[in-house]
Every structure is written in structure tokens, then in C-alpha cells.
Coordinates of C-alpha atoms and ligand atoms in Angstrom, one line a residue:
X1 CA 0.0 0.0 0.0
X2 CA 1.3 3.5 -0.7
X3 CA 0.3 6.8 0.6
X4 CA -1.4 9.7 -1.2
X5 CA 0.0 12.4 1.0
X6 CA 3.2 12.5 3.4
X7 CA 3.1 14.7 6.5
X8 CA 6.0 15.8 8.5
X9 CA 5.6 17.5 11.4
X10 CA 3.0 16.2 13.6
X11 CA 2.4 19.0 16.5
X12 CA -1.1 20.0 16.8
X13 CA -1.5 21.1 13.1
X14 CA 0.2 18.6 11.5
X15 CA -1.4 15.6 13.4
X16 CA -4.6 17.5 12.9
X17 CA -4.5 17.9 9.0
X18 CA -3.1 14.5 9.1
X19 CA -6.3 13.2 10.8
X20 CA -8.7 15.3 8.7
X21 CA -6.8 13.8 5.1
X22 CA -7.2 10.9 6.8
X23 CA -10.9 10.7 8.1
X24 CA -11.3 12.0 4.2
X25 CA -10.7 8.2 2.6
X26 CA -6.3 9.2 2.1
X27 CA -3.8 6.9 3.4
X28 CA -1.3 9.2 5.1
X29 CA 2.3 8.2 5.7
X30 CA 3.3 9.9 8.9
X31 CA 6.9 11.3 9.4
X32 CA 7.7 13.7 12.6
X33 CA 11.8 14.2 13.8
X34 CA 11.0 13.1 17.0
X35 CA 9.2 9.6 17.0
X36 CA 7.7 10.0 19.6
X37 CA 4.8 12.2 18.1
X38 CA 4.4 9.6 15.5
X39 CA 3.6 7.1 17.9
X40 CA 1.1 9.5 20.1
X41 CA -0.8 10.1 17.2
X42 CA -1.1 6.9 16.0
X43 CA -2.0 5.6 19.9
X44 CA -4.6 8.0 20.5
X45 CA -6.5 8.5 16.6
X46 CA -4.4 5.6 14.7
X47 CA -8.5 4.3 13.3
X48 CA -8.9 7.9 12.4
X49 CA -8.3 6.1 8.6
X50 CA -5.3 4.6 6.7
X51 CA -1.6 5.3 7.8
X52 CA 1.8 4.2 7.0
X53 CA 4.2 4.8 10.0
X54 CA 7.5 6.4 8.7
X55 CA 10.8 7.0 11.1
X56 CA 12.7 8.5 8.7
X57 CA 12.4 11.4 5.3
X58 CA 13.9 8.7 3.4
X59 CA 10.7 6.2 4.5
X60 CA 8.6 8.5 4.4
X61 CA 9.1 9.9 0.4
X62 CA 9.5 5.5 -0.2
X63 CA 6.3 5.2 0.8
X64 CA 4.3 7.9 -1.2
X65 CA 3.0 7.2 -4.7
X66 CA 4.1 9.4 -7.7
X67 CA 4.0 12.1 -7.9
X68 CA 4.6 12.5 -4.3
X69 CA 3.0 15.3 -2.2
X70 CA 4.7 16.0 1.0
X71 CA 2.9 18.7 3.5
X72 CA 5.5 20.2 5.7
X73 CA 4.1 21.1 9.0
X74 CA 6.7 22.1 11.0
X75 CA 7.9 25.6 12.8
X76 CA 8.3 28.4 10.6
X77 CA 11.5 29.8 9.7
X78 CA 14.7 27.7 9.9
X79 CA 13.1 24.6 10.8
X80 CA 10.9 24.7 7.1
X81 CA 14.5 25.5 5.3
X82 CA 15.7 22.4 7.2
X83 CA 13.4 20.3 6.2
X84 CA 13.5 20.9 2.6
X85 CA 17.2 20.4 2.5
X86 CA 16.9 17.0 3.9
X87 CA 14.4 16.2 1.7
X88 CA 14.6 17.9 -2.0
X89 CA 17.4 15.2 -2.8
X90 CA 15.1 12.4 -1.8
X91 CA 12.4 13.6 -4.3
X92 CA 12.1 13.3 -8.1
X93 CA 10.8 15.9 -11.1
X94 CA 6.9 16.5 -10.5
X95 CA 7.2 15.7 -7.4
X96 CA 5.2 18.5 -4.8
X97 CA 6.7 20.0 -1.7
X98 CA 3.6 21.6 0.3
X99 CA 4.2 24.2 3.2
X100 CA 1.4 24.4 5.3
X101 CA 2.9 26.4 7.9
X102 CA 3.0 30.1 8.7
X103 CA 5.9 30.8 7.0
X104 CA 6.7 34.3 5.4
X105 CA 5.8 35.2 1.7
X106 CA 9.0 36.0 0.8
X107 CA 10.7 33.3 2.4
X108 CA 8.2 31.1 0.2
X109 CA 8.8 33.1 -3.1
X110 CA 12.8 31.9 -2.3
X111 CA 11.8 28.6 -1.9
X112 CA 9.9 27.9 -4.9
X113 CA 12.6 29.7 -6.8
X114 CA 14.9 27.3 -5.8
X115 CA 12.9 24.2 -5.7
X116 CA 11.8 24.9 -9.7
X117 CA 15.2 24.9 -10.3
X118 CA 15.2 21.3 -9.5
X119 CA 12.1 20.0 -11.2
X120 CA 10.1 19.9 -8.0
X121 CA 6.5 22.1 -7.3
X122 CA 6.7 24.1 -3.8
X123 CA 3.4 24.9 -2.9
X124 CA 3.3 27.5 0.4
X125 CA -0.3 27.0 1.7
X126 CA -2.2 29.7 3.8
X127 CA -4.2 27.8 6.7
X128 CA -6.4 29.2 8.6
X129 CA -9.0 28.1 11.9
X130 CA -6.3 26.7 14.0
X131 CA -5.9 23.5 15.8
X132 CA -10.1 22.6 15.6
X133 CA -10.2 23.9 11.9
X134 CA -7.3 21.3 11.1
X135 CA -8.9 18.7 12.0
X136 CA -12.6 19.5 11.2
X137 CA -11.9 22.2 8.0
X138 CA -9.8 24.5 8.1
X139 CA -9.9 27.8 5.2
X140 CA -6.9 26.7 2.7
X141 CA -5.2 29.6 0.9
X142 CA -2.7 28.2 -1.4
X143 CA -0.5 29.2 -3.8
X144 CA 2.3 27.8 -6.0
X145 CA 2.2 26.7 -9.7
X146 CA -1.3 26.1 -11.5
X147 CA -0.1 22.9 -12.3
X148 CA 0.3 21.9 -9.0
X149 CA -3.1 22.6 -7.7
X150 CA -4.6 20.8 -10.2
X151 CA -2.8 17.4 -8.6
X152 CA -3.5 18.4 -4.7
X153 CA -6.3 20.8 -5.3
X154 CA -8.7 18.1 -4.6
X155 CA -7.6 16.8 -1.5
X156 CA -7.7 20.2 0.2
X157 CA -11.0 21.0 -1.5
X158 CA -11.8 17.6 0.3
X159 CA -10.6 18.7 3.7
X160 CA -11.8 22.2 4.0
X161 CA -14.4 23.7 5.8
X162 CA -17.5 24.2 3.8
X163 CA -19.3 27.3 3.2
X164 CA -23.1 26.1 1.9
X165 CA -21.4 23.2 0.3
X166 CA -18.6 25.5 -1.3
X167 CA -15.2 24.4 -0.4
X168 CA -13.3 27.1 1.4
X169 CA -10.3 26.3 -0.8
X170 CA -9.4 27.9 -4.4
X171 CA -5.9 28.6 -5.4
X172 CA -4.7 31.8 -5.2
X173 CA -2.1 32.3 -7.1
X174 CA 1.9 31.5 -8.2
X175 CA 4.7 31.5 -5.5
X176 CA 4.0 33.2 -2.1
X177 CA 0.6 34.4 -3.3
X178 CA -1.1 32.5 -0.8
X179 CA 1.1 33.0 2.4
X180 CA 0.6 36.5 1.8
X181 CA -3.4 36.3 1.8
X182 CA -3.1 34.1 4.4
X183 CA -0.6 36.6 6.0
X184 CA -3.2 39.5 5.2
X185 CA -6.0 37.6 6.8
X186 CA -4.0 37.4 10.1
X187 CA -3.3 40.9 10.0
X188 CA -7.4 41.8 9.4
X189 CA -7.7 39.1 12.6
X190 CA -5.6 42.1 14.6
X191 CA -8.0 44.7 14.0
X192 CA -10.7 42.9 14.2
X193 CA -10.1 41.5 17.7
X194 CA -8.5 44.8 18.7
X195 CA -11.8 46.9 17.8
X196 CA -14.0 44.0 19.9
X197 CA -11.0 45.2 22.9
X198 CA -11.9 48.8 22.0
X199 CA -15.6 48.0 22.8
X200 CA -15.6 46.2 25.7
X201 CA -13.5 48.9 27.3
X202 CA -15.8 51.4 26.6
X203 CA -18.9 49.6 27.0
X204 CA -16.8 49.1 30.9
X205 CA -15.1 52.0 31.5
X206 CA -17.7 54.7 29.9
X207 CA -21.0 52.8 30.3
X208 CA -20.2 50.7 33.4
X209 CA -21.4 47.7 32.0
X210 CA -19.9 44.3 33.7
X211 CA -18.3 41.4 31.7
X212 CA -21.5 39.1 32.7
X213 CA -23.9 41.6 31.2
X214 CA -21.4 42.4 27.8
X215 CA -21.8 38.9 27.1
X216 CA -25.1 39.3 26.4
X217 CA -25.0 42.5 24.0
X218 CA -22.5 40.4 22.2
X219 CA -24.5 37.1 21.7
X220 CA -26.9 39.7 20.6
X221 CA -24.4 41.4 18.4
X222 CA -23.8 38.1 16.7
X223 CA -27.4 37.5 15.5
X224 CA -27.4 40.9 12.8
X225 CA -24.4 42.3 10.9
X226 CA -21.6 41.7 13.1
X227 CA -22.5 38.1 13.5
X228 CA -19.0 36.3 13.2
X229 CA -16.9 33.9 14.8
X230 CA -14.9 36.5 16.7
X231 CA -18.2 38.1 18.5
X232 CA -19.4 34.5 19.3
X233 CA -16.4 33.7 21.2
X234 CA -16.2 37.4 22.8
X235 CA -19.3 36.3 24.3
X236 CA -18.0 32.9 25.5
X237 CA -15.0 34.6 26.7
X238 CA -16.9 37.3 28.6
X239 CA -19.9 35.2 30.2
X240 CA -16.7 32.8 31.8
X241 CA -16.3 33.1 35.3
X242 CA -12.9 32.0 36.6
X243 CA -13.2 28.6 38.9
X244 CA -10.2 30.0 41.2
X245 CA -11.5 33.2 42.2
X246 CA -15.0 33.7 41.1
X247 CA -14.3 36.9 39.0
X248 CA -15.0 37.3 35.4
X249 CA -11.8 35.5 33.5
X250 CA -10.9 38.9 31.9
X251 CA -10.2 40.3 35.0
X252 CA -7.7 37.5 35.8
X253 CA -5.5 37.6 32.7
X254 CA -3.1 39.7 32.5
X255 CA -3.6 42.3 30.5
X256 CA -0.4 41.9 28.0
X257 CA -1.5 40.5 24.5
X258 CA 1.1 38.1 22.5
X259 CA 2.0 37.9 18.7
X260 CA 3.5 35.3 16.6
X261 CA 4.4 37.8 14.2
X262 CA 2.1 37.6 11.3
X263 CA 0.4 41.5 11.6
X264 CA 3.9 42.9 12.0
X265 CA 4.5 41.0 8.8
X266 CA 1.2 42.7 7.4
X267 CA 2.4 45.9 8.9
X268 CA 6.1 46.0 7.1
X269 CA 5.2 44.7 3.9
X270 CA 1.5 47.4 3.7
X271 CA 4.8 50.3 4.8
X272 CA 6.7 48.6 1.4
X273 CA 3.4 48.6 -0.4
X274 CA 2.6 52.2 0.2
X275 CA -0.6 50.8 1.6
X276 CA -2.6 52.9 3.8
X277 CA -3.6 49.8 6.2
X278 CA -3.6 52.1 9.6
X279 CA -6.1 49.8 11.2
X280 CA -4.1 47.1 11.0
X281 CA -0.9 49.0 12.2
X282 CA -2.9 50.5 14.8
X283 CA -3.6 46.9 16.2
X284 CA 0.0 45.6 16.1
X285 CA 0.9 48.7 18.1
X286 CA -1.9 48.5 20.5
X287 CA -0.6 45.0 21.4
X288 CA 2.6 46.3 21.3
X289 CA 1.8 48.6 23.9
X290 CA -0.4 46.4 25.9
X291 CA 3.0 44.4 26.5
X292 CA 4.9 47.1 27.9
X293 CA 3.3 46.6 31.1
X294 CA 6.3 48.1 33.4
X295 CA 6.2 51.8 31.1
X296 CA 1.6 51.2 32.2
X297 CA 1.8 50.6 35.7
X298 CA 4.2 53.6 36.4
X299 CA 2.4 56.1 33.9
X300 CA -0.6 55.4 35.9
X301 CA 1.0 57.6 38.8
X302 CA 2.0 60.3 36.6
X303 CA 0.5 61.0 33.5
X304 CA -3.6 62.0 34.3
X305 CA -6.8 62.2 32.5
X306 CA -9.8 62.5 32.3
X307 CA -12.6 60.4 33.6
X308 CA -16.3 59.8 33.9
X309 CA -19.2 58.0 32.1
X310 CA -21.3 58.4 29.2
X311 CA -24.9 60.0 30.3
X312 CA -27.1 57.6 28.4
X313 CA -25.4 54.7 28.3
X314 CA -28.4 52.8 26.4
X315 CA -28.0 55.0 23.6
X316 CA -23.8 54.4 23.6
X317 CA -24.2 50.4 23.4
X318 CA -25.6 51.0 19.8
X319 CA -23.6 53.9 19.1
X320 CA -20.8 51.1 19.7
X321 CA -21.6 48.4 18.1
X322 CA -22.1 50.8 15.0
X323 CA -18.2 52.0 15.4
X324 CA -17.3 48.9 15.7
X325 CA -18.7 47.7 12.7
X326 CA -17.4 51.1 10.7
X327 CA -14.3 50.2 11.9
X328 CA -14.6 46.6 10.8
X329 CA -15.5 47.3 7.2
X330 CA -12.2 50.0 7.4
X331 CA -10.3 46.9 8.1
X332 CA -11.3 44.5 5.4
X333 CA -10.9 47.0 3.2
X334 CA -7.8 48.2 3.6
X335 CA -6.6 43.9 3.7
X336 CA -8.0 44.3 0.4
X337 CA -6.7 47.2 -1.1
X338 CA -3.6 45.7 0.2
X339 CA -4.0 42.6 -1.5
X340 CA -4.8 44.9 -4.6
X341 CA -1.5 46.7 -4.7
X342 CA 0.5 43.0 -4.2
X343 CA -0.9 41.7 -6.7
X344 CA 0.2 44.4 -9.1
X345 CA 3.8 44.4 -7.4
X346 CA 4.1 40.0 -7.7
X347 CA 2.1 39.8 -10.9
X348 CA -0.1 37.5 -8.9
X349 CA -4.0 37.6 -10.3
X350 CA -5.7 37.9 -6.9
X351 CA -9.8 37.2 -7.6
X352 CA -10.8 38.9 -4.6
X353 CA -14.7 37.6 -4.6
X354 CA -12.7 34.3 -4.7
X355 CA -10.8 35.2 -1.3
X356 CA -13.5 36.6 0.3
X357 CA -15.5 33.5 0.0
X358 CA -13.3 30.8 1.1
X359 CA -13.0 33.4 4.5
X360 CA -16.2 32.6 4.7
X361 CA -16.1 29.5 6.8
X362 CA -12.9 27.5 8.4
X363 CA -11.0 31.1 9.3
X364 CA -10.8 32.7 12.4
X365 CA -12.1 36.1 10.4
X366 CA -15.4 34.2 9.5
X367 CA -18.2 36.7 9.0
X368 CA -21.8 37.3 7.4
X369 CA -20.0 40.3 5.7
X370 CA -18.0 38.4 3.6
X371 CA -20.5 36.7 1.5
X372 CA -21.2 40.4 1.2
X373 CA -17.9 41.5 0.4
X374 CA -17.5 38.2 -2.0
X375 CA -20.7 39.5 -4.4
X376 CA -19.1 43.0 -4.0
X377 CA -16.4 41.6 -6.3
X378 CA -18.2 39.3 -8.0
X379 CA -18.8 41.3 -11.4
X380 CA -15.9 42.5 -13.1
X381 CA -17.5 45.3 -14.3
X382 CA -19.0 46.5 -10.7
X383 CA -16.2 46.1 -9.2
X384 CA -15.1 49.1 -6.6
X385 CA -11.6 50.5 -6.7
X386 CA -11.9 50.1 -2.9
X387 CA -14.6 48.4 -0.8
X388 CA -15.9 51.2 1.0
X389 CA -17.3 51.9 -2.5
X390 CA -19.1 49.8 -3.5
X391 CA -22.9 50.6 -2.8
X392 CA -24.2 48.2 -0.1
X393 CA -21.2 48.9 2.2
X394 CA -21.3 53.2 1.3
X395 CA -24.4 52.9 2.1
X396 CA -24.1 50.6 5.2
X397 CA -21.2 52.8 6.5
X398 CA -22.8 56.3 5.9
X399 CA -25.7 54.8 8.2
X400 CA -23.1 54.0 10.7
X401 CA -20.7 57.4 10.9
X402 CA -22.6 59.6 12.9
X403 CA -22.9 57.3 15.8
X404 CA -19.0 56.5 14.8
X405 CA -17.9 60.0 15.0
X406 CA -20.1 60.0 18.7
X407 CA -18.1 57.7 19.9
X408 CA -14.6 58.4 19.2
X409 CA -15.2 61.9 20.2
X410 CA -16.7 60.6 23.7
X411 CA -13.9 58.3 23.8
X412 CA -11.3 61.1 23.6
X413 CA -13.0 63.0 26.2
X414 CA -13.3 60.1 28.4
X415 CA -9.5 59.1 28.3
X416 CA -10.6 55.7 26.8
X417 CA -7.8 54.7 24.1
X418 CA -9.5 53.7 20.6
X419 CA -6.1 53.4 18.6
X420 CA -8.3 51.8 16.0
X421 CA -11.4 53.0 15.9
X422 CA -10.1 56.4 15.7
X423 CA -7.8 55.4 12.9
X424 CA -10.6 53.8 10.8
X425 CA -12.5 56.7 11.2
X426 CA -9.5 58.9 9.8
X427 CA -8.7 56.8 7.2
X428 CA -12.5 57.2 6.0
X429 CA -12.6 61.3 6.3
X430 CA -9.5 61.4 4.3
X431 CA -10.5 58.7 1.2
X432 CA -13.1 60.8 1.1
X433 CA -11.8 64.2 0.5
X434 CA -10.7 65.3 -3.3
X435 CA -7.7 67.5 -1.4
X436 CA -5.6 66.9 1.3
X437 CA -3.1 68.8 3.4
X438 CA -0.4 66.7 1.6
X439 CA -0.2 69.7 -0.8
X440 CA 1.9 71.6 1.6
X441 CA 3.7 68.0 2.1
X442 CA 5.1 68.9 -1.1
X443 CA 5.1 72.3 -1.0
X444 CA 7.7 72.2 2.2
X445 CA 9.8 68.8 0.3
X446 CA 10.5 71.1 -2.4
X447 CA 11.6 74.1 -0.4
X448 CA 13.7 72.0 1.4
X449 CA 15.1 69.6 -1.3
X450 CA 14.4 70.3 -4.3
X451 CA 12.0 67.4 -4.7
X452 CA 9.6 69.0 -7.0
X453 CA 5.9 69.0 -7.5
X454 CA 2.9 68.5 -10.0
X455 CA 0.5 71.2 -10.7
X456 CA -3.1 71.0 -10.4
X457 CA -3.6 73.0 -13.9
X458 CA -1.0 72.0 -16.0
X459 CA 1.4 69.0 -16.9
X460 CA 4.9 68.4 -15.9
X461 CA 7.2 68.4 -12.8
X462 CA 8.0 72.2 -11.3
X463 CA 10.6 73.6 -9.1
X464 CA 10.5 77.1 -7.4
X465 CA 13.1 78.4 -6.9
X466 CA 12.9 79.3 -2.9
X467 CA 16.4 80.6 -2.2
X468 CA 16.6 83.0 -5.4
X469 CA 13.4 85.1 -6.4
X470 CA 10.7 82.3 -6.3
X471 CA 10.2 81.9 -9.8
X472 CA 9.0 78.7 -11.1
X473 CA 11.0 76.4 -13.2
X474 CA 10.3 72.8 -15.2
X475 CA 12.2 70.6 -13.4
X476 CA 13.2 66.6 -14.2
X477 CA 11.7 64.8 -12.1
X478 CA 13.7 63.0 -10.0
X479 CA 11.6 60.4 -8.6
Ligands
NBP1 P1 5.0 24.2 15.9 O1 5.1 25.5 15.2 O2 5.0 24.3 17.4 O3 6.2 23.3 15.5 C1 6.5 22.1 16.0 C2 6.9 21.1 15.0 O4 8.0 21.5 14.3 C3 7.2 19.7 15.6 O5 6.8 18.7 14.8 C4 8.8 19.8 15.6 O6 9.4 18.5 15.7 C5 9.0 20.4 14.3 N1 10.4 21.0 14.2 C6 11.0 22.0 14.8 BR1 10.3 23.0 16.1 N2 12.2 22.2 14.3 C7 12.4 21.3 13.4 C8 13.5 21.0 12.6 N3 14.6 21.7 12.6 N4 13.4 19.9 11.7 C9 12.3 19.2 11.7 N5 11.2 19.4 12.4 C10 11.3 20.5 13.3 O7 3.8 23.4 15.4 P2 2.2 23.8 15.1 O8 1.7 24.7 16.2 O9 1.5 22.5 14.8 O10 2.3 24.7 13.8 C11 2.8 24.2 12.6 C12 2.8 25.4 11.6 O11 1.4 25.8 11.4 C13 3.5 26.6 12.1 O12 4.1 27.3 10.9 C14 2.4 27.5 12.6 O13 2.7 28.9 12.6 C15 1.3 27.2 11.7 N6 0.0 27.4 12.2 C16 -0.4 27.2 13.5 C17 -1.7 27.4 13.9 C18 -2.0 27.1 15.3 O14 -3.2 27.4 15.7 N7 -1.2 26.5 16.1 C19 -2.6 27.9 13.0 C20 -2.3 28.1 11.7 C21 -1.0 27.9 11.3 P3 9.7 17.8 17.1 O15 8.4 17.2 17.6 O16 10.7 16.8 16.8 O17 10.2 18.9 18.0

């Protein structure tokens, strides 16, 4: 018997997608570096379905049939490098490498490079929903040749979650294509769990409304336009009552939020893009902050602000869950636009409806909106420069901006940080305006270095000249 798919790397991902390939009708060959994780998994799910037991890369590529696929599930970084090494020799022309792993765009663009160079397909795969969605159906993102997907294409099909039927699986594109939408999505999972932090503080601090009771304006929340998997679990995470002490659980954890790395990824590469994704930077930083705990607890004796409550604080729960939906659409669209303006730098023809839909299930960002956002895109001819534009979401957030602008204003006054909410808000006052101060941007670069500008009435690049009598000259531009 041979194996229609090797996995290496059996932590709680690999075992899981291992399981799900297997509980799908594949024979898996199993391969991890320490045996011992072989052995666990086969103890505890081994009539899951078919596997081969491998102890070594060499067994494990023996034991595939041809051409092979090999999913690599182990750390990102140096570990995925590693692995390859060991294992490229081992394979044959046609053969297909598959990184399921968090690895980096770039470092998947590399790695394809070279592995081309030898015959072989490197597939990077995006996989989102964590350690249940491995194992029940995770979203797939991937990317690699065309070619390649048309040989393993099915099988994730096969193993991902399920959107009315609809695999949440399509291929995305060549090379890194789909680490970086998989890389996008985590950085759109920032802002998205940093505007729920930005309510529940003010719904607390400026309402006075207890966890126990915010659990309930969530649930709520989850049954009309905000109804995702985020707000379900906000719920579940704010109705738990801690066994120890019998205090809400948010009020036992402290308060210092962690990062693997993938929105500072989102971050440097929207910087290298030139795309405006402040809502996303906003929520790196905001965790960033939340982490310097030391710099918060001595502040707290020496810088002072304001505080007090909101006066009608039934009127402020909707006010919020309007901002925080504002704010929500602000950060899937600028994950989009930022998909937009990669796919123009990597040649890589991103079919955004097609993204948005297999985020519909599987993903941690799953959402109502995005079978929205997914018929947004749908029609090539409809389709908005940015998704703020097209009708049903102008429409949608024009409804929602006064009650936006009434909160970030009462949040100001009330001391009560809203790093994104505030952000998304400027970000939508200034796509909105035909001129912007960045006029006298280039009005003080040129003063200062020659850098030139363009003229709102006529063509070419001009120069004054500041130091002499302030004439204006044609200049070459020197961009
Ligand atoms: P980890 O990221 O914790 O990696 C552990 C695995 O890597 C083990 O199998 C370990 O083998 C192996 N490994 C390491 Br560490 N160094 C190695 C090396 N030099 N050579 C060979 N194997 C090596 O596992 P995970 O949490 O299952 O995640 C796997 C990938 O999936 C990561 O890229 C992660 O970012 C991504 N991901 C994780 C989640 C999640 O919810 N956890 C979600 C989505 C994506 P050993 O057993 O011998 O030490």
C-alpha cells in the first residue's frame, strides 16, 4: 500500500490535518523528527483512517505514490528550510513540496525559486482556523504553480471547511501568493479582535457595563451584521467566570497580548506597499503597547486624565456596536486594497470575490460580511476601486458614521484609548476628501530639497526656486 500524501511535522497542526486527510478516505504516511509524536498520534487516533508509520524522510518519500505530495508542518522559519534540504534530494521531477505552515511570503517566493530549479512544485499553503479547523476544515489559501493545484487541489478541496457546500479552498495564485493572503487575513484578525478590545473597554469603563452583562450585548451582536466567529467567542470569553476566584476571567489575565508575528509582517510589507492599512498598524501597536506593562503601571501615577461615564449609556451600546462595525469594514478594506497593490507588485491575479469567500467558513475572520464583500467583487464590471465603494457597504457605513464620530469623540473625552477605531475613522474622512493637506507635504519637500511637485492645472514636474526670487522652473523629475 502507498500513501497519497506525506506529512511531516506532527504538533497539533500537522497531526490534525493528518487526521482530517485521513478521516477524508487518504492513506497518510506519517513522518515527525521526533518519534515520539508519531507514535502519540497513531496511539490516541491511529483508526482515524489509513496510515503508514514512517521514522525517517527517506521512509517517508518510499512510501508515497508518484507524484509525491509532502505537506510540511513544521515551525516556521529555519526549521521549514531544514526540512526541505533533507528532503529535496530524496524527491524526483513532478514531485510537490507543500508548506502548510505560517511561513513568510518572501521566504516562500525563495523557496519555490529554488525548488523549480530542480524540477520539484513548492506549494506555500495559507491555513487558517487553528488547531479545531485542522482537524474538522480549516480555510486553505494556497498558492504555487497552476499545475500543481490541479494534482493536490482536490484533497484540500476535500478537507476544507464548507461554506453552503462551497469548499473554502481555491488557489490563489503563483509562489507566495497565498502565504501573503493568508498573512493579510491574520493581520485583518488584529484589527478585528482589537476593535471587539476597544468596545468592551468602553462599554466598561464609559458605560459601566460588567463582563457578565457584555456577554449578552455580544450574543446579541452576533445575531445581525456583526455576527461572526470573533463576536461568538467574545461572548464565551466574557460570560466565563474564573473557577479559582469567582471573578469574570478577563479580570484574571493579565492584560499583556502576544504575537506570533504575522500583523507585523502585514504591517512591514502594507509600509513597502505604500498601503494605507492604519487599522491594522494600529492593532500591532496596540498590542505592542499592551506588552509594555512596566512603562503602564508607572504612567498610571504620573501622567492624568480624564474620567467619567457616558450620560445615556443605552443609547452608547448601539452607538458602539455601529463603530465597531465602521471600523470593521475599514479593516477589510484596507486587507483588500492591500491585496490589490501586491498583486500588481508579484504579478499575482488575486480574484478577490474568490478570497472573500473561502474566509467565509474554516477562518478565524469568518463573518456574514463576507459573503457580502464576495458578491461585491463578483462582477468584473461593478467592481469598486476600494470596498468602501461599492454601494451596499457606502451605504451601510454612511448609516453608521454619525454614531462612529459619537463615539470616538466621547472616547477622547473620556480618556478611553481607541487606537483603531479612531484610525478607521480617519482613514474614511481622508479617502473621502478630493484635497488633502499633503499639498503643503510637497510644497515644504520642495523648499527643502528640491523634490519637485505637480501642478493641479497643467502638466509636468515644477521647481520654485525658494532661495533666489521664487520663480518657477520645469524641473526633471527626480523620482
Ligand atoms: P509548531 O510551530 O509548534 O512546530 C512544532 C513542529 O516542528 C514539531 O513537529 C517539531 O518536531 C518540528 N520541528 C521543529 Br520545532 N524544528 C524542526 C527541525 N529543525 N526539523 C524538523 N522538524 C522540526 O507546530 P504547530 O503549532 O503545529 O504549527 C505548525 C505550523 O502551522 C507553524 O508554521 C504554525 O505557525 C502554523 N499554524 C499554526 C496554527 C495554530 O493554531 N497552532 C494555526 C495556523 C498555522 P519535534 O516534535 O521533533 O520537536
Amino acid at each position: 500500500m502507498s500513501a497519497q500524501i506525506g506529512v511531516t511535522g506532527l504538533a497539533v497542526m500537522g497531526a490534525n490535518l493528518a487526521r482530517n486527510l485521513a478521516r477524508n478516505g487518504y492513506t497518510v504516511a506519517l513522518h515527525n523528527r521526533s518519534i515520539e509524536k508519531t507514535d502519540t498520534l497513531l496511539l490516541k487516533h491511529g483508526d482515524d483512517g489509513e496510515f503508514i508509520r514512517t521514522e525517517t524522510l527517506q521512509e517517508l518519500v518510499d512510501s508515497l505514490e508518484k507524484p509525491r505530495r509532502v505537506l510540511i508542518m513544521v515551525k516556521a522559519g529555519k526549521p521549514v528550510d531544514s526540512v526541505i534540504d533533507q528532503l529535496a534530494p530524496l524527491l524526483e521531477p513532478g514531485d510537490i513540496v507543500i508548506d502548510g505552515g505560517n511561513s513568510h511570503y518572501e521566504d516562500t517566493r525563495r523557496r519555490e525559486a529554488a525548488l523549480s530549479r530542480q524540477d520539484l512544485h513548492f506549494v506555500g499553503v495559507g491555513v487558517s482556523g487553528g488547531e479545531e479547523g485542522a482537524l474538522l476544515g480549516p480555510s486553505i489559501m494556497p498558492g504555487g504553480s497552476r499545475e500543481s493545484y490541479d494534482s493536490l487541489g482536490p484533497m484540500l478541496e476535500k478537507i476544507s471547511a464548507k461554506y453552503n457546500g462551497e469548499p473554502c479552498c481555491r488557489w490563489i495564485g503563483t509562489d507566495g501568493a497565498g502565504h501573503f493572503v493568508k498573512m493579510v487575513h491574520n493581520g485583518i484578525e488584529y484589527a478585528d479582535m482589537q476593535v471587539i478590545g476597544e468596545a468592551f473597554d468602553l462599554l466598561r469603563l464609559g458605560a459601566g457595563i460588567e463582563p457578565a452583562d457584555q456577554a449578552k450585548i455580544f450574543t446579541d451582536w452576533n445575531s445581525g451584521t456583526l455576527s461572526s466567529f470573533l463576536i461568538e467567542i467574545t461572548a464565551e470569553v466574557l460570560g466565563h467566570i474564573d473557577e479559582r476566584t469567582g471573578r469574570p476571567f478577563v479580570d484574571v489575565v493579565v492584560d499583556a497580548a502576544g504575537q506570533k508575528g504575522t500583523g507585523r509582517w502585514t504591517v512591514v510589507s502594507a509600509l513597502e506597499l505604500g498601503s494605507p492599512t492604519s487599522g491594522i498598524a494600529e492593532s500591532v501597536f496596540a498590542r505592542a503597547l499592551s506588552s509594555q506593562k512596566e512603562q503602564r503601571v508607572l504612567a498610571q501615577d504620573i501622567l492624568h486624565g480624564h474620567e467619567g461615564s457616558v450620560d445615556l449609556p443605552e443609547t452608547f451600546v448601539e452607538d458602539v456596536r455601529l463603530a465597531l462595525y465602521a471600523s470593521k469594514l475599514v479593516s477589510y478594506a484596507q486587507g483588500i486594497d492591500m491585496l490589490t497593490a501586491a498583486a500588481k507588485e508579484y504579478g499575482w491575479e488575486l480574484k478577490l470575490d474568490e478570497i472573500a469567500s473561502l474566509w467565509r467558513a474554516g477562518c478565524i475572520i469568518r463573518a456574514e460580511l463576507l459573503d457580502d464583500i464576495m458578491k461585491a467583487y463578483a462582477e468584473a464590471d461593478t467592481r469598486p476601486a476600494n470596498l468602501l465603494l461599492a454601494p451596499a457597504f457606502a451605504e451601510a457605513i454612511a448609516g453608521a458614521v454619525p454614531a462612529w464620530r459619537r463615539v470616538v469623540a466621547t472616547a477622547v473625552q473620556l480618556g478611553i484609548p481607541v487606537p483603531v477605531f479612531s484610525a478607521s475613522l480617519a482613514y474614511y474622512d481622508g479617502l473621502r476628501r478630493k484635497r488633502l493637506p499633503a499639498a503643503l507635504t510637497q510644497g515644504l519637500r520642495d523648499l527643502f530639497g528640491a523634490h519637485t511637485y505637480n501642478r493641479v492645472d497643467t502638466e509636468g514636474t515644477f521647481h520654485t526656486l525658494w532661495g533666489e526670487d521664487k520663480s518657477e522652473i520645469e524641473a526633471v523629475d527626480t523620482h
